[in-house]
Short mmCIF file of C-alpha atoms in Angstrom, two decimals:
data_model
loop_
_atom_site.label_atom_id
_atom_site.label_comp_id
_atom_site.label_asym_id
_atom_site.label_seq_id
_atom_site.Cartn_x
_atom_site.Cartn_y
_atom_site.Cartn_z
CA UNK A 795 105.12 100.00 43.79
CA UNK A 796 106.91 103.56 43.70
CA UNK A 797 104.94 106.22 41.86
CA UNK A 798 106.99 108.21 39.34
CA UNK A 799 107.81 111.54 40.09
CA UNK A 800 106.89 113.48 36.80
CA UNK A 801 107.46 116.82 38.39
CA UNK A 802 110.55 117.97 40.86
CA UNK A 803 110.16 121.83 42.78
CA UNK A 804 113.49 122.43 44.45
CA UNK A 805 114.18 126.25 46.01
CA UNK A 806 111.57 127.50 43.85
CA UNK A 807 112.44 131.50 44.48
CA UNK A 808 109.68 134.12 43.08
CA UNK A 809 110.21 137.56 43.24
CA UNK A 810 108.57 141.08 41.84
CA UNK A 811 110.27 144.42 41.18
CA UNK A 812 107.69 146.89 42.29
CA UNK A 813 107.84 150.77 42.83
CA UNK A 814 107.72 149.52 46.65
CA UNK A 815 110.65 147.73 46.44
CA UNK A 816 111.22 143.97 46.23
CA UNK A 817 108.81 141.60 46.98
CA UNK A 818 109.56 138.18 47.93
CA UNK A 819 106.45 136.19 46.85
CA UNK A 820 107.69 132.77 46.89
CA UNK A 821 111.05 131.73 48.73
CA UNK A 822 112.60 128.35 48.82
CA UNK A 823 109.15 126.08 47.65
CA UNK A 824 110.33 122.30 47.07
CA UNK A 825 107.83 119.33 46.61
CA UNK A 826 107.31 116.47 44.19
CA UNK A 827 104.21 115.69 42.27
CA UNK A 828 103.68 111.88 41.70
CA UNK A 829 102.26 110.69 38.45
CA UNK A 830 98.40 109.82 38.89
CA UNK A 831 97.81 111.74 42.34
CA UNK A 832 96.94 115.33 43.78
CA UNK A 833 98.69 117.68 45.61
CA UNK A 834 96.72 120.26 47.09
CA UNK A 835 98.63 123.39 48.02
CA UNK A 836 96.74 125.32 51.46
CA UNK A 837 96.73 128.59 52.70
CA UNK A 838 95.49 132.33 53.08
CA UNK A 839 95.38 134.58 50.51
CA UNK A 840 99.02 136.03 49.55
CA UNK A 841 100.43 132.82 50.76
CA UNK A 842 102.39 132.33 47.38
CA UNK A 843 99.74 129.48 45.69
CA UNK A 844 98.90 130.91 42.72
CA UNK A 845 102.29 132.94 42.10
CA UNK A 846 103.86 128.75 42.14
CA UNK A 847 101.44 127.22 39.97
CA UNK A 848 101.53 130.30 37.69
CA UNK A 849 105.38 130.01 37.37
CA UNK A 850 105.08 125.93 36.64
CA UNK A 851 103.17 127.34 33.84
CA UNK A 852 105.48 129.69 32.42
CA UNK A 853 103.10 132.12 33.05
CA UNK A 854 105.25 134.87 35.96
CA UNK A 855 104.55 138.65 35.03
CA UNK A 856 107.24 140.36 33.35
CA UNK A 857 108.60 142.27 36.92
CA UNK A 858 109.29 138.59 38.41
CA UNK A 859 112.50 137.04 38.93
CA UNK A 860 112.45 133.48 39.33
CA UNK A 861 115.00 130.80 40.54
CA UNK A 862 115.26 127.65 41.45
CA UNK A 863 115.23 124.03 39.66
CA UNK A 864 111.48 122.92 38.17
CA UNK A 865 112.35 119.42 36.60
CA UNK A 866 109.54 118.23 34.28
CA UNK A 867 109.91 114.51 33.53
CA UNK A 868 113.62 115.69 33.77
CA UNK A 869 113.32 119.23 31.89
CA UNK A 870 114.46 122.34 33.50
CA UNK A 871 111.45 124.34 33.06
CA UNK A 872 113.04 127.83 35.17
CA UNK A 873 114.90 130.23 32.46
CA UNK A 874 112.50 128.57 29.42
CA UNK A 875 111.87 131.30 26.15
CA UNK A 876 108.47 131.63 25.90
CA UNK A 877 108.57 129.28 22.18
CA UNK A 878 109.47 126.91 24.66
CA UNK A 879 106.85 126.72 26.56
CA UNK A 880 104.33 126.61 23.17
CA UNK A 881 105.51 122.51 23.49
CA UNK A 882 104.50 122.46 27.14
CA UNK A 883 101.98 124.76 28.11
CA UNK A 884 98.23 123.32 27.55
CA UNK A 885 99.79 120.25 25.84
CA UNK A 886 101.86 118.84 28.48
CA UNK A 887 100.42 121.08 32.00
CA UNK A 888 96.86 122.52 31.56
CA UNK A 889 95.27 125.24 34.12
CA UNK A 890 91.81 125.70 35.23
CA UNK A 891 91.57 129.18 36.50
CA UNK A 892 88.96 130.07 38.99
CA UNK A 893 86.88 132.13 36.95
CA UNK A 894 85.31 130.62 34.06
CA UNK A 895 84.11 133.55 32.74
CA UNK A 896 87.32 135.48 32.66
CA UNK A 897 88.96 132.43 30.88
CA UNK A 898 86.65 132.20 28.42
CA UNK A 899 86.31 134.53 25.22
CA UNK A 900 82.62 136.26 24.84
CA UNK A 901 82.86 136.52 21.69
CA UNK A 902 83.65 133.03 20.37
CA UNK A 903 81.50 129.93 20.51
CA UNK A 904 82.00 127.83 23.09
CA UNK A 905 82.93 124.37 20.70
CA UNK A 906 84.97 126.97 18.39
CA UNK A 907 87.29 127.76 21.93
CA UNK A 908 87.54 123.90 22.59
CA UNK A 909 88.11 123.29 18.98
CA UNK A 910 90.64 125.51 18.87
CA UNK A 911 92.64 124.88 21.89
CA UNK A 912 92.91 121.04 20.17
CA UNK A 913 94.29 122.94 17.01
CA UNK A 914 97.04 124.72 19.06
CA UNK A 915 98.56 121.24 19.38
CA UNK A 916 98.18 118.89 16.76
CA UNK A 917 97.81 119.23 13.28
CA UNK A 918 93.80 117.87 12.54
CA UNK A 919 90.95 120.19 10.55
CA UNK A 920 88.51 122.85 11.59
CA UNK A 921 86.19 119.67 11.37
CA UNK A 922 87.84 117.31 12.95
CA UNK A 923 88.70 119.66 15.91
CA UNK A 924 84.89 120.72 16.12
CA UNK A 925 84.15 116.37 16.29
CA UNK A 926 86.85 116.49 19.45
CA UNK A 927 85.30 119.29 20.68
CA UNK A 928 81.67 117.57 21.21
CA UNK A 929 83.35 114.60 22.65
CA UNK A 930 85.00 116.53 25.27
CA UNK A 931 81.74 118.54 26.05
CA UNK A 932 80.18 115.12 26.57
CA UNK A 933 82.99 113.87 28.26
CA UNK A 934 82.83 116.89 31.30
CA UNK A 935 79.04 115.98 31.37
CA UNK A 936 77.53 118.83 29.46
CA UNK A 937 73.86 117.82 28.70
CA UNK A 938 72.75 117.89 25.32
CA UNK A 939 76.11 119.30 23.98
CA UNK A 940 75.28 119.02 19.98
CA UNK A 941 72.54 121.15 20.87
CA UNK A 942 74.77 123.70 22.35
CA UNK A 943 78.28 123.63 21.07
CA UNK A 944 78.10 127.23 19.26
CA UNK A 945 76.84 128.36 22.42
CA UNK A 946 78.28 131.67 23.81
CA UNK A 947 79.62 131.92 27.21
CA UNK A 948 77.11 134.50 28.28
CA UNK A 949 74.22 131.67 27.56
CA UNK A 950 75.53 129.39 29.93
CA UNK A 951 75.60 128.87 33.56
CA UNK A 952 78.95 129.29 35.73
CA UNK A 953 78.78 125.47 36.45
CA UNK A 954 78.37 125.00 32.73
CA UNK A 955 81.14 127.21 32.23
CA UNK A 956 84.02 125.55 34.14
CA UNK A 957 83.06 122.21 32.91
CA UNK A 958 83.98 123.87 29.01
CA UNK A 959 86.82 125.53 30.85
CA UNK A 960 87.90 121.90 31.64
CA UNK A 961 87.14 120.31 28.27
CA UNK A 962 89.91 123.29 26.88
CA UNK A 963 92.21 122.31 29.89
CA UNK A 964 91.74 118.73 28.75
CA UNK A 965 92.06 119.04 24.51
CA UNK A 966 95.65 118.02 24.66
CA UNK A 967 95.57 115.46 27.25
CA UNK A 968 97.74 117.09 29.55
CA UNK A 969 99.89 114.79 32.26
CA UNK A 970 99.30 117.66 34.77
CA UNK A 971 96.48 119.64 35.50
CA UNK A 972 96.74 122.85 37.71
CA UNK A 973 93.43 123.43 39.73
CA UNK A 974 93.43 127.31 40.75
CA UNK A 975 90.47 127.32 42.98
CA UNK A 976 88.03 125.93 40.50
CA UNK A 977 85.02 125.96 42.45
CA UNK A 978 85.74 129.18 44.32
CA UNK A 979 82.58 130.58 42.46
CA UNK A 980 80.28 127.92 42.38
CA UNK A 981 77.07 127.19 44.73
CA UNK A 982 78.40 123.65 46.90
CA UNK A 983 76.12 121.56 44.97
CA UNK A 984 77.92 122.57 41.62
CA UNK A 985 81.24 122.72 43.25
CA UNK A 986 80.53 118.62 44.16
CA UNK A 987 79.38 117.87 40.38
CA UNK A 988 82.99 119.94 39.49
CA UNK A 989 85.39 117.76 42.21
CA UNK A 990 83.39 114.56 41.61
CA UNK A 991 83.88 115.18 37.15
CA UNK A 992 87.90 115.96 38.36
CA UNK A 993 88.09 112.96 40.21
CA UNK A 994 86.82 111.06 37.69
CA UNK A 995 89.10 112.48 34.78
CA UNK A 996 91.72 111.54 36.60
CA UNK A 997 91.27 108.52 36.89
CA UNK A 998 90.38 107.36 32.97
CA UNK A 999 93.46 109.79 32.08
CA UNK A 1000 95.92 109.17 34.86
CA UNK A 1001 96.82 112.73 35.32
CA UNK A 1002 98.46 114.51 37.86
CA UNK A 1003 96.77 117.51 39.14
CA UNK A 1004 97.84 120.49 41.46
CA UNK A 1005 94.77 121.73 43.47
CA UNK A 1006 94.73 125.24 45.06
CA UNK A 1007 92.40 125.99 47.34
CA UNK A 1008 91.46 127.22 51.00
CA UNK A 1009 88.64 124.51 51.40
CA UNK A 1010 90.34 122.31 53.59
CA UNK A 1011 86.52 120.16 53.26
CA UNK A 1012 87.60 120.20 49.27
CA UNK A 1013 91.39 119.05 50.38
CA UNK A 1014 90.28 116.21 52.61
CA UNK A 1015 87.99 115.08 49.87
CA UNK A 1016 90.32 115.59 47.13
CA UNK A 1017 94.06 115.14 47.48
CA UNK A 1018 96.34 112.30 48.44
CA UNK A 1019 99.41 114.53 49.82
CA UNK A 1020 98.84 118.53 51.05
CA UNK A 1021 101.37 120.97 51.15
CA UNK A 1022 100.71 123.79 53.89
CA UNK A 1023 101.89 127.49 52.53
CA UNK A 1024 102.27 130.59 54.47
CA UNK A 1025 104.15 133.67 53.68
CA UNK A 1026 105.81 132.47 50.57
CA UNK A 1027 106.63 128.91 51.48
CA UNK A 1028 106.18 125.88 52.41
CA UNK A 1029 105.64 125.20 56.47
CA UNK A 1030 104.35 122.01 56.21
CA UNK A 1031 103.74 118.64 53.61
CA UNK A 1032 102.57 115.34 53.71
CA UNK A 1033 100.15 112.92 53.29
CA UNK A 1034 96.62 114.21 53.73
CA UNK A 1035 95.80 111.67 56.50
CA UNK A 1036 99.40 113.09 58.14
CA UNK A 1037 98.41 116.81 57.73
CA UNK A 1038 94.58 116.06 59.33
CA UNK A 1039 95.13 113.79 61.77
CA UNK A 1040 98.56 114.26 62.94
CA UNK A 1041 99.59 118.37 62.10
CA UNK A 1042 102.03 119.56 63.56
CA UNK A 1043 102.64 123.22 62.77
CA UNK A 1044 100.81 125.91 64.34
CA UNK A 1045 99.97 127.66 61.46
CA UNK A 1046 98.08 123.80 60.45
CA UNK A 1047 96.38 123.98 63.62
CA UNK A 1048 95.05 127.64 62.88
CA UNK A 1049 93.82 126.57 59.09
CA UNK A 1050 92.08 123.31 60.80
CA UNK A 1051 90.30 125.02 63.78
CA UNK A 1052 88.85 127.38 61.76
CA UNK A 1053 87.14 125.18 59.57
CA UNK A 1054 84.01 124.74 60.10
CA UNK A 1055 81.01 122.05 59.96
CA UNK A 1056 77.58 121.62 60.38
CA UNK A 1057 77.11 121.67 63.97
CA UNK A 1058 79.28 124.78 64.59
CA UNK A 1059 77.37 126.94 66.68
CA UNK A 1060 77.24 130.74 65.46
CA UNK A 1061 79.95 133.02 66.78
CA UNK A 1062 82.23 129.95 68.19
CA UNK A 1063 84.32 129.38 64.68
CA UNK A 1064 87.99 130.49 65.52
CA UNK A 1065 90.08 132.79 63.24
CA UNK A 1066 94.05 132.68 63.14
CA UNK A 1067 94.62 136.26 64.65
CA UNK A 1068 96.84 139.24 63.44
CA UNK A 1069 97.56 139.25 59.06
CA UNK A 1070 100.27 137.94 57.05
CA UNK A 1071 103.90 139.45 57.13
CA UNK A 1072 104.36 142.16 54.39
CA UNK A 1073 106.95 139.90 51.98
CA UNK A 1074 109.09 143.46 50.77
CA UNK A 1075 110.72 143.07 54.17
CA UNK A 1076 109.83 139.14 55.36
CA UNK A 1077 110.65 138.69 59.42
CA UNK A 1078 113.10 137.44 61.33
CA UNK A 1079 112.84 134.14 61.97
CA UNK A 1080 109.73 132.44 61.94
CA UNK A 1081 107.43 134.33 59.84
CA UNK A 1082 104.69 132.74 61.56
CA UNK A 1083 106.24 133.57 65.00
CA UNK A 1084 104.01 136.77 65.26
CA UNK A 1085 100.90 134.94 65.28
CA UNK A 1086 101.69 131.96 66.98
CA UNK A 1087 100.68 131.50 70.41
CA UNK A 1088 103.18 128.72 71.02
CA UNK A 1089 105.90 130.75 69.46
CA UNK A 1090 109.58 130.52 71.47
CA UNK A 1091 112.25 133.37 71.80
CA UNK A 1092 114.52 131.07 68.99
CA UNK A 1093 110.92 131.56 66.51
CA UNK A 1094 111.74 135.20 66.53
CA UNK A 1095 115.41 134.78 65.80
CA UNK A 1096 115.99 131.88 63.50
CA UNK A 1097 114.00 130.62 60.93
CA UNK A 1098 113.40 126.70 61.23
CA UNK A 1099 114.64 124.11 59.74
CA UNK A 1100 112.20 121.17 58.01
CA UNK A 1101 111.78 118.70 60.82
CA UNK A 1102 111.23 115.30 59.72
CA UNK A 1103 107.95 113.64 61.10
CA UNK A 1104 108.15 110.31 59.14
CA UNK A 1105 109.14 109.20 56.10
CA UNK A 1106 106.62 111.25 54.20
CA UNK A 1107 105.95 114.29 56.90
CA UNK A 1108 107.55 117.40 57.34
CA UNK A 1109 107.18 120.39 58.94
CA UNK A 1110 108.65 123.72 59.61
CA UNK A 1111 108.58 124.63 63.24
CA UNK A 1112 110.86 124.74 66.18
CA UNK A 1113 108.34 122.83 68.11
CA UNK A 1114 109.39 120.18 66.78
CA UNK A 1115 113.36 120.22 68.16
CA UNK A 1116 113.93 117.72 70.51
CA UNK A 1117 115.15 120.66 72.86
CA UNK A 1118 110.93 122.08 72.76
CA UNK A 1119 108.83 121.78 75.60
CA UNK A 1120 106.00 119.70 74.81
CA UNK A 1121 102.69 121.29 73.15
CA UNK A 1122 100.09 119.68 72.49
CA UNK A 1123 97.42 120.91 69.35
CA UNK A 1124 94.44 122.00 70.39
CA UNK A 1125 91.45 119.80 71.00
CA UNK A 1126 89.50 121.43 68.39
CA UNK A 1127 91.42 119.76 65.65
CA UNK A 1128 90.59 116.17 66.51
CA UNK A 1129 86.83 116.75 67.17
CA UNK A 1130 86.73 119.21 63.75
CA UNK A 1131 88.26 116.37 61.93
CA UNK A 1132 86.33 113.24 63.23
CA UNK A 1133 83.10 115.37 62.99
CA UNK A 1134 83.93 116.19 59.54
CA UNK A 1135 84.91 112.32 58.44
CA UNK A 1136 81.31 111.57 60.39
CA UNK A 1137 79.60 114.11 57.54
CA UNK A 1138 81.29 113.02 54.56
CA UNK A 1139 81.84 109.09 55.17
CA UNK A 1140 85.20 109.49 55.32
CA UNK A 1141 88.02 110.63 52.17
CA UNK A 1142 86.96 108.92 48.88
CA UNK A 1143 89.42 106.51 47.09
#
C-alpha cells in the first residue's frame, strides 16, 4: 500500500541579505515526507538543515528570501502571512529545538507552558488545559508528574527538560514533528530514553517527523528514508538501507567513514578534509568537487544532475554517468556499517 505524501519540497530556494552580500543558504531542496515515517536530513554544520526545517515552519528571519513550492496536504505554505501560519504552526507541524532550556520560559511553570501551548489551539479552560497538561507529562514518561507540574525549568534535569519540550511539541497533536537535533545535549543514555519515547509517539499518533541530526548511529536507528545535505542542498536521498549500504556520493562516503564505533582504535577515525564552500559566492560546479578525492575535470565545471539509482535512490554526482570510470567506495564503509549493525542488533522496526 502507497503511503500518502502529506508534505511536497520542490526547489525549495533560501536566501539572506547580509552586509556581506547574498547568501545562498538553501538552493533547489526537493523531497517528500510520507505520512507515518521519518526523514532524517544529514550533514555538517552550515549544510542548510536547520535553515529548511525552520522555513517549513514559517519561521525564516526577516533578511531571507524564500522560493520554491512547500505543499502541505496540498497548501502552498511559501509566501504565507504570518496569521496564517497561527492555523499551522504547533497545531498542524510542531518543532523540538535542540536546546530545551532555551525553548523553555524560566519564569513559568512547567504544566502552565504545556497548558498553555494546548490553549493556543483549541478553545478548553485554564483547568482543563492544566488536566491535558499532566497527561502529556505522563505520556513523555515524566515520573511522578502531579508532583511536579508547577515545576520550573531550572529544577529539572536537561533529559527532563526535552521530554516537557516534547509534551508542548505534542499539545496539538501535530501530523508533523520537526526534530532539530534533540539529543545534541544529552548524555547517550538520555539521548536513547529521548529516540526510544519519539519512536514510540509515533507510532500511537502516526506522525510524521523530520529528524536533523549529524549522528548517523541516531539516523540508522531512527529514520526510514535519509536525505544527504551539503552546501545548501540536497546530494543525495533514499531509503536508509540505500544510503548505508549502497551510497553512492562521495560526500556519503566521507559522513560514513568518519563515524565511528566501539572498536575504533584512537587516532585512526577519518575526517572529510578541507571546509565547506562559503555560500555568498557557491562554486562552480560541484560544490563538493574541492574536497573530493574522486572528483573529475566536468565536477569543477558543471554541476550534476540527480542520477537515478533505483526507484527510490538518488544521488548527485558525476560518478554516476555512464561515461565515469569506475570507483569503487572505500572499504571502510562496509566494515563501519556491518560493525555498527553487529552493536546495535540491527535498525529497529
Amino acid at each position: 500500500m502507497t503511503q500518502e505524501t502529506i508534505l511536497s519540497v520542490k526547489d525549495l530556494r533560501v536566501s539572506f541579505d547580509t552586509y556581506a552580500g547574498k547568501v545562498q543558504a538553501v538552493r533547489d531542496v526537493t523531497f517528500d515526507l510520507k505520512k507515518g515515517e521519518t526523514l532524517a536530513i544529514v550533514g555538517e554544520s552550515g549544510s542548510g538543515k536547520s535553515v529548511t526545517t525552520k522555513t517549513l515552519m514559517g519561521l525564516s528571519a526577516s533578511n531571507a528570501t524564500v522560493s520554491g513550492d512547500v505543499q502541505f496536504k496540498g497548501r502552498q505554505l511559501v509566501d504565507l502571512t504570518e496569521s496564517d501560519w497561527v492555523s499551522i504552526r504547533g497545531k498542524e507541524i510542531a518543532m523540538i529545538f535542540q536546546d530545551p532550556m532555551t525553548s523553555l520560559d524560566p519564569t513559568m511553570k512547567i504544566g502552565d507552558q504545556i497548558a498553555e501551548a494546548i490553549r493556543i489551539h483549541e478553545d478548553i479552560s485554564k483547568e482543563a488545559a492544566k488536566k491535558r497538561a499532566l497527561s502529556l507529562m505522563e505520556s513523555v514518561g515524566i515520573p511522578d508528574a502531579s508532583d511536579h507540574i508547577n515545576d520550573y525549568p531550572h529544577q529539572w534535569s536537561g533529559g527532563m527538560r526535552q521530554r516537557a519540550v516534547i509534551a508542548i511539541a505534542l499539545a496539538a497533536k501535530p501530523e508533523i514533528l520537526i526534530a532539530d537535533e534533540p539529543t545534541t545535549a544529552l548524555d547517550v543514555t538520555i539521548q536513547a530514553q529521548i529516540l526510544d519515547l519519539m519512536k514510540a509517539i509515533q507510532k500511537e499518533e502516526e506522525a510524521s517527523i523530520i529528524f536533523i541530526t549529524h549522528d548517523l548511529g541516531v539516523v540508522a536507528g531512527m529514520a526510514d528514508r535519509v536525505a544527504v545535505m551539503y552546501a545548501g542542498k540536497v546530494v543525495e536521498y533514499g531509503t536508509v538501507d540505500e544510503v548505508f549500504y549502497n551510497p553512492q556520493h562521495p560526500y556519503t562516503w566521507g559522513l560514513l567513514t568518519s563515524m565511528p564505533t566501539t572498536d575504533t582504535a584512537a587516532g585512526s577515525l577519518q575526517s572529510i578534509p578541507g571546509t565547506p564552500p562559503d555560500l555568498l559566492h557557491p562554486p562552480k560546479g560541484d560544490a563538493f568537487a574541492s574536497r573530493n578525492a574522486y572528483a573529475l575535470d566536468i565536477d569543477h565545471q558543471e554541476e550534476p544532475p540527480f542520477f537515478k539509482v533505483s526507484d527510490t535512490h538518488y544521488a548527485a554526482t558525476w560518478l554516476l554517468d555512464e561515461r565515469a570510470p569506475q570507483v569503487t567506495p572505500p572499504e571502510a564503509i562496509s566494515r563501519r556499517w556491518a560493525k555498527w549493525q553487529e552493536l546495535n542488533g540491527g535498525k529497529d522496526d
